[in-house]
Coordinates of C-alpha atoms (C1' of nucleotides) in Angstrom, one line a residue:
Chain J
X1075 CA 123.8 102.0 80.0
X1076 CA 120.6 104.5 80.4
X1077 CA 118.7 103.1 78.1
X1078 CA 115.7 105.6 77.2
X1079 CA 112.9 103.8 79.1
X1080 CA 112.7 101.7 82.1
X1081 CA 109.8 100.1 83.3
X1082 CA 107.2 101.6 85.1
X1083 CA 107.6 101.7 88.9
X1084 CA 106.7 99.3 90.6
X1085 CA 106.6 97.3 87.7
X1086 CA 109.2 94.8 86.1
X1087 CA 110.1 92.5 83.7
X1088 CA 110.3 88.6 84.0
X1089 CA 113.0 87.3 82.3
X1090 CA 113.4 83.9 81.0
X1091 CA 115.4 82.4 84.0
X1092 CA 111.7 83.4 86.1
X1093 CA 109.6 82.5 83.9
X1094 CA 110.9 79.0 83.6
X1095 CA 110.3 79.1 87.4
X1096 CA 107.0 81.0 87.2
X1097 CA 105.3 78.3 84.4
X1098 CA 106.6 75.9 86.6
X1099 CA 104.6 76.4 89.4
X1100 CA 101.5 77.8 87.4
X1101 CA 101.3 74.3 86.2
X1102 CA 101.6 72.4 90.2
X1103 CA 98.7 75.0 90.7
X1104 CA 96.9 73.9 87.6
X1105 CA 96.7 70.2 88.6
X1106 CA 96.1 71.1 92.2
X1107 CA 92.8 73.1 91.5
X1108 CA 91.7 70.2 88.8
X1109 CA 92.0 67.5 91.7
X1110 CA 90.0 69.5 94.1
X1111 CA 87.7 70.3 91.3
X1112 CA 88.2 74.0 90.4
X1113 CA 87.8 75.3 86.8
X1114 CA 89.7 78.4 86.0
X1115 CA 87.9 81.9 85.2
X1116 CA 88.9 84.8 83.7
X1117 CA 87.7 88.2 84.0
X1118 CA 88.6 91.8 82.8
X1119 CA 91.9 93.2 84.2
X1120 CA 90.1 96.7 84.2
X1121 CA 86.3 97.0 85.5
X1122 CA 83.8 99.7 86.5
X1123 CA 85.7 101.8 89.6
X1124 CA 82.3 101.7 91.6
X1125 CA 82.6 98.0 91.7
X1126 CA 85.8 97.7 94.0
X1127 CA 85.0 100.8 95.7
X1128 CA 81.3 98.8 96.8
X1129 CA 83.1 95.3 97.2
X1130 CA 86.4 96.5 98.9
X1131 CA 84.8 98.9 101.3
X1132 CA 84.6 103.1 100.7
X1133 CA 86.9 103.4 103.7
X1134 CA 89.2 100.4 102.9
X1135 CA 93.0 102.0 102.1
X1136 CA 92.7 100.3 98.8
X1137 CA 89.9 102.0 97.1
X1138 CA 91.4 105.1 99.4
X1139 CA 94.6 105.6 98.2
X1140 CA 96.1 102.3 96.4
X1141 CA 93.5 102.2 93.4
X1142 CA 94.2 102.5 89.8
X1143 CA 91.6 104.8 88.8
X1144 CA 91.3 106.3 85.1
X1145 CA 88.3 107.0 83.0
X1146 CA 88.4 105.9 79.1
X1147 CA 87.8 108.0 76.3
X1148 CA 84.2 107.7 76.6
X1149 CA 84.5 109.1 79.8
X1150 CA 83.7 105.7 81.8
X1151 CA 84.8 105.8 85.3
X1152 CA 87.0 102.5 85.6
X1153 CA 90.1 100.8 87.9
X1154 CA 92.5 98.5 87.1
X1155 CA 91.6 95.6 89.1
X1156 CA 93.7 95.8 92.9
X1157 CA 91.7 92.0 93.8
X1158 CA 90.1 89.8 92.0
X1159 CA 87.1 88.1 94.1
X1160 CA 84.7 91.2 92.9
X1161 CA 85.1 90.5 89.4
X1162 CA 84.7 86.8 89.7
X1163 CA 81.7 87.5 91.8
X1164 CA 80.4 90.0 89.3
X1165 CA 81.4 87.7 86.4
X1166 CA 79.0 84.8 88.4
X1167 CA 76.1 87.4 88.9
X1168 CA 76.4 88.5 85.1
X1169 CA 76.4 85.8 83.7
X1170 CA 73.7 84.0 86.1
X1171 CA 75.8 81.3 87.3
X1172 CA 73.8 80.9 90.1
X1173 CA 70.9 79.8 88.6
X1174 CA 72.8 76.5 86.2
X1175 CA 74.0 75.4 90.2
X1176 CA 74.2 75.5 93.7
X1177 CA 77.9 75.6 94.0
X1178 CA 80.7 76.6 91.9
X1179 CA 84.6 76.1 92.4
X1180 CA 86.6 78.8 90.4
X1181 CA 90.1 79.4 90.6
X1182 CA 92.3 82.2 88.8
X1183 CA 95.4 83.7 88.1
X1184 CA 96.6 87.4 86.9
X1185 CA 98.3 90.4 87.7
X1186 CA 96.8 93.2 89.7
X1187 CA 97.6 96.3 90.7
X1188 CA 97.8 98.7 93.6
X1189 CA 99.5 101.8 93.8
X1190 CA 101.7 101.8 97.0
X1191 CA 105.2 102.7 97.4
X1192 CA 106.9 100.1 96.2
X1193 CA 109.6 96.9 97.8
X1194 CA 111.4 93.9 97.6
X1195 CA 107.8 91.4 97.2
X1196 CA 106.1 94.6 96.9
X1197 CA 104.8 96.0 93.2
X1198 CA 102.4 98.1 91.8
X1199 CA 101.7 94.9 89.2
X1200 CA 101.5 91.9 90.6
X1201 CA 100.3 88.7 90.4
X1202 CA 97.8 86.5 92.3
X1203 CA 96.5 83.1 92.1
X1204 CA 93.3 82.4 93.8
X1205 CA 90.0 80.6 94.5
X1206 CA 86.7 81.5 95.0
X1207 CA 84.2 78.7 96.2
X1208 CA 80.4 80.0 95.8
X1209 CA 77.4 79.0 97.3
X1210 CA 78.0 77.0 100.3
X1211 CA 77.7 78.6 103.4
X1212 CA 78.6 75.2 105.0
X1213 CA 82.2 75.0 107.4
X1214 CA 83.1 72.1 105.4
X1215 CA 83.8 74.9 102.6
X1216 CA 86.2 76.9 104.9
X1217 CA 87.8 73.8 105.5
X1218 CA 88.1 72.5 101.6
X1219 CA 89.5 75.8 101.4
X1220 CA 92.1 76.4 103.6
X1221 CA 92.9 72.8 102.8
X1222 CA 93.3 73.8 99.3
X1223 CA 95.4 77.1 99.8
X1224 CA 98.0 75.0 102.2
X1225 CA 98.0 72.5 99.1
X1226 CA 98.9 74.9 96.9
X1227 CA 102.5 75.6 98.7
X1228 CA 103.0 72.2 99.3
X1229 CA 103.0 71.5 95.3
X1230 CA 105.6 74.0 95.6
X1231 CA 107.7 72.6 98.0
X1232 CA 107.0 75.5 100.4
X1233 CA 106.0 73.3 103.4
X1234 CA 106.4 73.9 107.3
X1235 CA 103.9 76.9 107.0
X1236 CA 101.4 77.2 109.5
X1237 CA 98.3 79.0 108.7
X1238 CA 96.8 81.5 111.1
X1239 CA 93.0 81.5 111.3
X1240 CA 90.5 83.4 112.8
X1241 CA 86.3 84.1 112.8
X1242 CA 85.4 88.4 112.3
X1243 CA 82.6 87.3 112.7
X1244 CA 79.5 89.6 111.1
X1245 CA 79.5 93.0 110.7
X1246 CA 77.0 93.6 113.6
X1247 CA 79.2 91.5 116.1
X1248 CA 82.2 93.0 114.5
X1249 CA 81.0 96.0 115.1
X1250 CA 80.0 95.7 118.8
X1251 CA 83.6 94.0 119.3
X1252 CA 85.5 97.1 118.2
X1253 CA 83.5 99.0 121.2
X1254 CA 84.3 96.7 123.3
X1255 CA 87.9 97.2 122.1
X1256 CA 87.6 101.4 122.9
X1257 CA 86.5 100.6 126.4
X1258 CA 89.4 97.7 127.1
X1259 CA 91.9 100.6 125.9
X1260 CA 90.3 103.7 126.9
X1261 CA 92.7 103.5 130.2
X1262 CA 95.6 104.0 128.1
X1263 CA 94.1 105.6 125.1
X1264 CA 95.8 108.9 125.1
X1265 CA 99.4 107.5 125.8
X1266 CA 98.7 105.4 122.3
X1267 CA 101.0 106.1 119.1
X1268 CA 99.5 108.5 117.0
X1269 CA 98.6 105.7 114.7
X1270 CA 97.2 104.1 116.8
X1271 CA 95.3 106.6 118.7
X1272 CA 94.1 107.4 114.8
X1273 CA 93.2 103.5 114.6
X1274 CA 91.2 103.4 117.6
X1275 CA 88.5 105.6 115.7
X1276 CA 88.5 104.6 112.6
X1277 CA 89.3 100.2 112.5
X1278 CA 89.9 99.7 116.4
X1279 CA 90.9 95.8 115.4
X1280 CA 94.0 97.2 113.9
X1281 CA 95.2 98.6 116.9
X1282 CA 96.3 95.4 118.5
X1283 CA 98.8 94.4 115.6
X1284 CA 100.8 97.7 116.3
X1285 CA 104.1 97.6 116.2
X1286 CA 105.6 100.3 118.7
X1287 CA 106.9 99.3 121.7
X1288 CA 105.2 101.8 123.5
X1289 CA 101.5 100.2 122.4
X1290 CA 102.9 96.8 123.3
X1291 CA 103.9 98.1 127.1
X1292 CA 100.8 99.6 127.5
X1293 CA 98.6 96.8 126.8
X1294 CA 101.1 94.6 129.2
X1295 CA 99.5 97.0 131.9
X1296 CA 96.0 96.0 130.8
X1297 CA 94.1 92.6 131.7
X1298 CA 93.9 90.0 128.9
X1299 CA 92.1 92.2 125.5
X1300 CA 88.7 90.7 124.3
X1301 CA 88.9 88.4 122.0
X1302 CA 86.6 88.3 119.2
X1303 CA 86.0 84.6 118.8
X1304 CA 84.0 84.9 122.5
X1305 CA 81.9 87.6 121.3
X1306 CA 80.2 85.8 117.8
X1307 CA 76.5 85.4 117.6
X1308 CA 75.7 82.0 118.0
X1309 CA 76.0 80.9 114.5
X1310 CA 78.4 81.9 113.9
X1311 CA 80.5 80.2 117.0
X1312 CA 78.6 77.4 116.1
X1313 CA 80.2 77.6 112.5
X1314 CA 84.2 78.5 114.1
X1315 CA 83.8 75.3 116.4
X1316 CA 83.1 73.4 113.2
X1317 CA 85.5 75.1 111.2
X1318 CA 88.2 74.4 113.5
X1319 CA 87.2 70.5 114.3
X1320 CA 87.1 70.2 110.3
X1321 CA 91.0 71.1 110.0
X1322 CA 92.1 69.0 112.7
X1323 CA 90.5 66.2 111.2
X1324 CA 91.7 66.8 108.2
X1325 CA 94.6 67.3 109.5
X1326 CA 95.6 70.7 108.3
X1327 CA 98.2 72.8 110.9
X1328 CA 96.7 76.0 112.2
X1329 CA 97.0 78.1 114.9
X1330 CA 94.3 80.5 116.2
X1331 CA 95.5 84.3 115.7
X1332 CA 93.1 86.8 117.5
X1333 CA 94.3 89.5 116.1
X1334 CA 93.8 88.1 112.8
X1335 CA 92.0 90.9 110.5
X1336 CA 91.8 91.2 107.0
X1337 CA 92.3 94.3 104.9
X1338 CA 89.0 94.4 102.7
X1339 CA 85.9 95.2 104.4
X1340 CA 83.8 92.0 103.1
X1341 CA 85.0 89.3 105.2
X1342 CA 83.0 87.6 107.5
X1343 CA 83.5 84.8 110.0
X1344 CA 86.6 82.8 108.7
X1345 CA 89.7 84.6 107.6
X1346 CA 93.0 82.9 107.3
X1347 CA 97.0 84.3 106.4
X1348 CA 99.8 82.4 105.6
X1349 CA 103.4 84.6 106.3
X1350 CA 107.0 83.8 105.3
X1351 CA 109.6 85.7 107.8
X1352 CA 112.1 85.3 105.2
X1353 CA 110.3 87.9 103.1
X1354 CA 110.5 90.8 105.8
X1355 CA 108.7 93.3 106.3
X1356 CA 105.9 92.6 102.9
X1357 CA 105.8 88.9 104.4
X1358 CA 102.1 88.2 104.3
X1359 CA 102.0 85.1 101.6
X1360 CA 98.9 85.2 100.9
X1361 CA 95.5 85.0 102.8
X1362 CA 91.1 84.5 102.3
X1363 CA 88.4 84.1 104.4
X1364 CA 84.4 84.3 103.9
X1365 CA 82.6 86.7 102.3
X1366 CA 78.8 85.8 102.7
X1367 CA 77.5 89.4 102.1
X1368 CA 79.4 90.2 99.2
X1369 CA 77.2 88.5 96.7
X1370 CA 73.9 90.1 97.6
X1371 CA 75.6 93.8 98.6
X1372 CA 76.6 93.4 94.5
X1373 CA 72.8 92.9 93.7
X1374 CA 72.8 89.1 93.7
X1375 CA 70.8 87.1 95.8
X1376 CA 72.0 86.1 99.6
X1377 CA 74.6 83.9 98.4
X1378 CA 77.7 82.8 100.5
X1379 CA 81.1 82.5 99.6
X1380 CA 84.8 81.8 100.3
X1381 CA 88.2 82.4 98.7
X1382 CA 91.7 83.1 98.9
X1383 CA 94.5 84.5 97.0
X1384 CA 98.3 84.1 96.9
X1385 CA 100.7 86.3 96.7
X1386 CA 102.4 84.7 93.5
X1387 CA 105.2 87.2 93.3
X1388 CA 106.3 86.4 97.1
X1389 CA 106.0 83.0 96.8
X1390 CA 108.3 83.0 93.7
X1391 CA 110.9 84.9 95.8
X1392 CA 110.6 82.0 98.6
X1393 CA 111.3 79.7 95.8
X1394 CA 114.4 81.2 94.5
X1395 CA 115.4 81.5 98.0
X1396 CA 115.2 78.3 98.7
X1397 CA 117.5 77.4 95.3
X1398 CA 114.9 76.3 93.4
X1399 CA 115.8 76.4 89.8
X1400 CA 113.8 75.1 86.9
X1401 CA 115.7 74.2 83.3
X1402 CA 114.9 73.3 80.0
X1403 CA 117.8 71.9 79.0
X1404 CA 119.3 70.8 75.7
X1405 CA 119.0 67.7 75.3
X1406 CA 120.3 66.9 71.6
X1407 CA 123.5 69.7 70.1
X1408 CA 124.2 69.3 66.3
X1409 CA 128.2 69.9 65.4
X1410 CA 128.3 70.8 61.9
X1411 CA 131.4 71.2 59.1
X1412 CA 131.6 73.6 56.5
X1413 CA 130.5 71.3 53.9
X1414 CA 127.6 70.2 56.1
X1415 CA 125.9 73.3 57.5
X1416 CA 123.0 72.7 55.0
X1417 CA 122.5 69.5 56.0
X1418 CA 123.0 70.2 59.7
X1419 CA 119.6 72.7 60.2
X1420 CA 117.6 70.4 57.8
X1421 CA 118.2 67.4 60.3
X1422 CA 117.9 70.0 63.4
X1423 CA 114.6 70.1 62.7
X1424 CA 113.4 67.1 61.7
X1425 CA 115.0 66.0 65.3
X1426 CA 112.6 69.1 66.8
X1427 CA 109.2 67.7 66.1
X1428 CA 110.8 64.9 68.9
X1429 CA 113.8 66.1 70.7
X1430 CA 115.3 69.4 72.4
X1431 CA 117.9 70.2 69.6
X1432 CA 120.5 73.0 69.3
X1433 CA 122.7 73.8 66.4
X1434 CA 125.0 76.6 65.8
X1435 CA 123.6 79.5 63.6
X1436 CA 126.7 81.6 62.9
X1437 CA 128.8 79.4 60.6
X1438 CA 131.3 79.3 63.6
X1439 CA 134.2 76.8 63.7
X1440 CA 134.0 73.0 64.3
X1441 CA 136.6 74.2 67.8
X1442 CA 134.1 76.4 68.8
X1443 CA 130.8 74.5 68.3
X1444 CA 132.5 71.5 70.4
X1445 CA 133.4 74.1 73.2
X1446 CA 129.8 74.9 73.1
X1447 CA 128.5 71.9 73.2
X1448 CA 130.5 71.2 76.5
X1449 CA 129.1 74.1 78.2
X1450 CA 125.5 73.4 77.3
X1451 CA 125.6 70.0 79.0
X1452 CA 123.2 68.6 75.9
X1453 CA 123.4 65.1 76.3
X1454 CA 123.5 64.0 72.9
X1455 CA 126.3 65.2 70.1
X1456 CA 125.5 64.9 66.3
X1457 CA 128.3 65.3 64.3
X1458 CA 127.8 66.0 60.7
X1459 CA 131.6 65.2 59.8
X1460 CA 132.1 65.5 56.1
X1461 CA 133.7 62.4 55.4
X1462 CA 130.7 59.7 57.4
X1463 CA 128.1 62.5 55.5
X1464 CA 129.9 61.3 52.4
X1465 CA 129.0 57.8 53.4
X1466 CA 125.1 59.0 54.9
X1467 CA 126.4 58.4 58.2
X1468 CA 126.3 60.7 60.9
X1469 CA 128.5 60.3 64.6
X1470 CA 126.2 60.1 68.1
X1471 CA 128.1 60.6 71.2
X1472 CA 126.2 60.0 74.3
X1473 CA 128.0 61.7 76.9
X1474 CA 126.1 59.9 79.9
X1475 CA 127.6 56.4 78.4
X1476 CA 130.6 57.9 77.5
X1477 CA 129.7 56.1 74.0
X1478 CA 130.4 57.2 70.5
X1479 CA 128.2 55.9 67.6
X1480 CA 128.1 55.8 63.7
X1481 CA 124.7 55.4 62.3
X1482 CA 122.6 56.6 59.4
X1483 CA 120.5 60.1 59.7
X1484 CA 117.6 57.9 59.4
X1485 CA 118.1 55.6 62.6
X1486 CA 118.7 59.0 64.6
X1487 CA 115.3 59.6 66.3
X1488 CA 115.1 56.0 67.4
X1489 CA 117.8 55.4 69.0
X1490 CA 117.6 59.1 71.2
X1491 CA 114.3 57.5 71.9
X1492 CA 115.6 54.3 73.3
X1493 CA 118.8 56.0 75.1
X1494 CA 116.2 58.8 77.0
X1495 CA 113.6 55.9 78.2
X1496 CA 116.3 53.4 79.4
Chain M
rG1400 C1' 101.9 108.5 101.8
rU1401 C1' 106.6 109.1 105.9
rG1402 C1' 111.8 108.5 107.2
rG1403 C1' 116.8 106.3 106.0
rG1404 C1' 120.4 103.8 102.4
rU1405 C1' 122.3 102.7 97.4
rG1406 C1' 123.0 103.6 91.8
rU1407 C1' 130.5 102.4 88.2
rA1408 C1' 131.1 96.8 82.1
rG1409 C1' 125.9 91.6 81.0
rC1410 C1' 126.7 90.0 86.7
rU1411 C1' 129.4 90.8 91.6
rC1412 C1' 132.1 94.8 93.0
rA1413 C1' 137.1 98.0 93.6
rG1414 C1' 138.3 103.1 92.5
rC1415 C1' 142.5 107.0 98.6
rU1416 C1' 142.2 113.9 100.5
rG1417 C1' 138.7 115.8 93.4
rG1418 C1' 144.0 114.4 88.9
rC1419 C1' 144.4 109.2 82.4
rA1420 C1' 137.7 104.4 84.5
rG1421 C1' 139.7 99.0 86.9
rA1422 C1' 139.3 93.5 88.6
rG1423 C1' 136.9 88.8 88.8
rC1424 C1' 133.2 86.1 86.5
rA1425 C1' 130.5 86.0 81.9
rU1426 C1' 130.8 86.7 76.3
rC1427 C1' 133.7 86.2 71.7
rG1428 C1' 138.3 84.5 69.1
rG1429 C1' 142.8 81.6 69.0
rG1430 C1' 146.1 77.5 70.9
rU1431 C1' 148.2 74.0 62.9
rU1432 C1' 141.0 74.1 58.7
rG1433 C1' 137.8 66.5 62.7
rU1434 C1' 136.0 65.5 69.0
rG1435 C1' 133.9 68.8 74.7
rG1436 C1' 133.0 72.2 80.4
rU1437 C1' 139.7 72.3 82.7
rC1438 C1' 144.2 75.1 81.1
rC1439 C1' 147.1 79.0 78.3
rC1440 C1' 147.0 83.5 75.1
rG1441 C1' 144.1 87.5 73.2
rA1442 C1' 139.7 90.7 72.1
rG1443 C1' 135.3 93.3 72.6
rG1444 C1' 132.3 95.7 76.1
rG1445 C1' 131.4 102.3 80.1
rU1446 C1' 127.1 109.0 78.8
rC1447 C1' 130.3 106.2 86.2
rG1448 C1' 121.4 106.2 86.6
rC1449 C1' 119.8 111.1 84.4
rG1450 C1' 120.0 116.8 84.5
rG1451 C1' 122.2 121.0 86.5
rG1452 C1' 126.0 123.5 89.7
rU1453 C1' 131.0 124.3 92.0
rU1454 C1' 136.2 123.7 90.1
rC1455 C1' 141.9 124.6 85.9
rG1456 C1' 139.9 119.6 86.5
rA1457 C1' 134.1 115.7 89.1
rA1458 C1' 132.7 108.6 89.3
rC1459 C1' 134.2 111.4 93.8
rC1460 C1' 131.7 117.8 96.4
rC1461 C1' 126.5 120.5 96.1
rC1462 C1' 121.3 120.8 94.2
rG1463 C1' 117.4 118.4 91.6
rU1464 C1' 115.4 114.1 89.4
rC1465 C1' 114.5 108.8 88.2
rA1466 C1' 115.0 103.9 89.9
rC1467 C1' 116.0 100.3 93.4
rU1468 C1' 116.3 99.0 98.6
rC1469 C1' 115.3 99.0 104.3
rA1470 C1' 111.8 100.4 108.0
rC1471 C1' 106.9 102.6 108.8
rC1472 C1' 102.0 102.5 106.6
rC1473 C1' 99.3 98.9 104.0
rC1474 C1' 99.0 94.2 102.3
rA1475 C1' 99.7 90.0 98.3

RNA sequence: GUGGGUGUAGCUCAGCUGGCAGAGCAUCGGGUUGUGGUCCCGAGGGUCGCGGGUUCGAACCCCGUCACUCACCCCA
């Protein structure tokens, strides 16, 4: 015990038991984003600090008080990246992307890193897997999208989520919203929580996702608050109503949250969240919307976009919660004799370049490989018993069939191949 | 960043008002040197998170610190 280091907070260690689980569903996402027809892209864990602090919003509590910030030794201003949509976007503006095509699907997976006080499905590191579709400013995109992220779980088995969506809007009518907002709580406003009295000047929207009871009573002595979806310019409420026909047709199960906002400053019109209760308090799944002014306000052209990205951490805790486990088992265990041992690693390997093969290492007893070999639950038993290696034959017993074997080294690989298939 | 709770064997946890650090599971070995997860016997494994203090004596009381955890905040 006390060993001399521990990880970093906020940080930990994945241990083979997760990262059987983690690979697992890495590789459902894999063949989910190659069937919509995303290609992976991989950018810079650490980029320039001005980058996220122009993408993510000056005032935004992640460039505030959750950034990584460090300069190198040549005195670089940089940050460890808290999101990934601003180096993807920089990544497509660098490297002109948008002048080989129209519209490009990207998808991506990594850890990031925010500095917050730490919780269960809460870490300094974590990990995120996520999308970024650029180009098309057309509903159908939201709709691909979303379809995509709710895809996603399902490869997982997470199902019986319901994603909440919403329009912001643009930052003009987002804007003008918020003062409407002051005016539909300025009856009330100095009986507000401190938070949210401090909310009502800075990000009014967040007010109305407060928790305190007292908030809640208040606005039960209010009429009905604004809602933001009636107060879009007309394009955008022409691009909602689309948005919201598209997932019915295709079928995807959403329900309108009014409240929804999302935590970076460049989203516009859609946004969309995904949350597990069974996470608690840090139960937000993971989340996107649009970002049409992101592109240009990073010196690109007007170009549109939309993403998402998912909390990969959480959704691994959902997934042990609900008992998933993922094994690699053993398929083939080699029981060697003293006089064998030699024999019993060359043919270990010569099984490997087919099969799953384990064989003791330690010299140990014939007793106490067999007693191994019954906990591992391999399948297959090799015995190398001296006298049948005498005679350049080898024992196979098949513990599914209940069947024990004699055949020569030779005729091994063949026959595993025939017993697995059947 | 704010306020609570918890740190004892690899894991889950006991440990009374301060008096020799324990159990179950797991691991390893054995049960006549050639056939399995059960069963029986045995063994190894501890800086009681870490550092101070009080005391004849501290896992236990006090202070500090680190980590985890719950809620807030924020969000993935």
């Amino acid at each position: 015990m006390a060993p001399k280091h521990q990880a970093p907070r906020g940080t930990r260690d994945l241990l083979p038991e997760d990262t059987a689980r983690w690979q697992w569903a890495e590789a459902r996402a894999r063949e989910v984003f190659s069937r919509y027809g995303y290609s992976e892209i991989r950018t810079p864990i650490f980029e320039d600090y001005e980058l996220f602090a122009r993408s993510s919003g000056e005032s935004s509590d992640v460039v505030q008080k959750e950034m990584y910030r460090f300069s190198d030794l040549g005195d670089r201003a940089l940050a460890l990246r808290p999101e990934n949509t601003a180096g993807v976007v920089r990544a497509y503006l660098e490297s002109g992307m948008g002048g080989r095509s129209r519209i490009h699907k990207l998808w991506y997976m990594g850890p990031m890193f925010r500095y917050g006080r730490p919780q269960k499905g809460r870490y300094r590191q974590f990990h995120q897997i996520g999308a970024e579709l650029i180009g098309s400013a057309a509903p159908g995109a939201d709709v691909e999208m979303i379809a995509l992220f709710v895809d996603l779980y399902r490869a997982w088995g997470i199902d019986g989520l319901t994603v909440a969506v919403n329009s912001v809007g643009t930052p003009a009518t987002r804007l003008a919203y918020g003062d409407l907002l002051r005016a539909w709580l300025a009856p009330v406003a100095t009986q507000l929580s401190a938070d949210s009295q401090a909310r009502l000047v800075t990000n009014p929207l967040r007010v109305l996702d407060t928790k305190s009871e007292v908030d809640l009573a208040l606005f039960q002595q209010l009429p009905a608050p604004p809602r933001m979806v009636d107060h879009l310019d007309a394009d955008s409420a022409d691009h909602w109503a689309a948005v919201c026909a598209g997932l019915d047709a295709v079928g995807v199960a959403y329900e309108v949250d009014h409240g929804l906002v999302r935590g970076l400053d460049y989203y516009t019109r859609t946004a969309f969240e995904v949350h597990d209760r069974t996470l608690g308090a840090q139960s937000a799944l993971g989340g996107g919307g649009r970002y049409d002014g992101l592109i240009e306000q990073l010196g690109g052209p007007p170009t549109p976009g939309v993403g998402f990205s998912i909390g990969q951490d959480r959704s691994m805790l959902v997934l042990q919660e609900r008992g998933l486990s993922v094994e690699n088992p053993t398929v083939v265990l080699v029981v060697a004799m003293d006089a064998t041992r030699t024999a019993a690693q060359t043919l270990a390997r010569e099984l490997r370049q087919e099969f799953a093969v384990e064989s003791d290492l330690e010299g140990r007893s014939f007793n106490a490989q067999m007693k191994a070999a019954g906990k591992s639950g391999a399948r297959f038993l090799v015995i190398l018993g001296e006298d049948e290696w005498q005679r350049g034959q080898v024992a196979i017993k098949d513990s599914k069939l209940g069947t024990q074997d004699v055949v020569a080294p030779s005729a091994l690989a063949a026959l595993l191949r025939s017993r697995i298939t059947a």
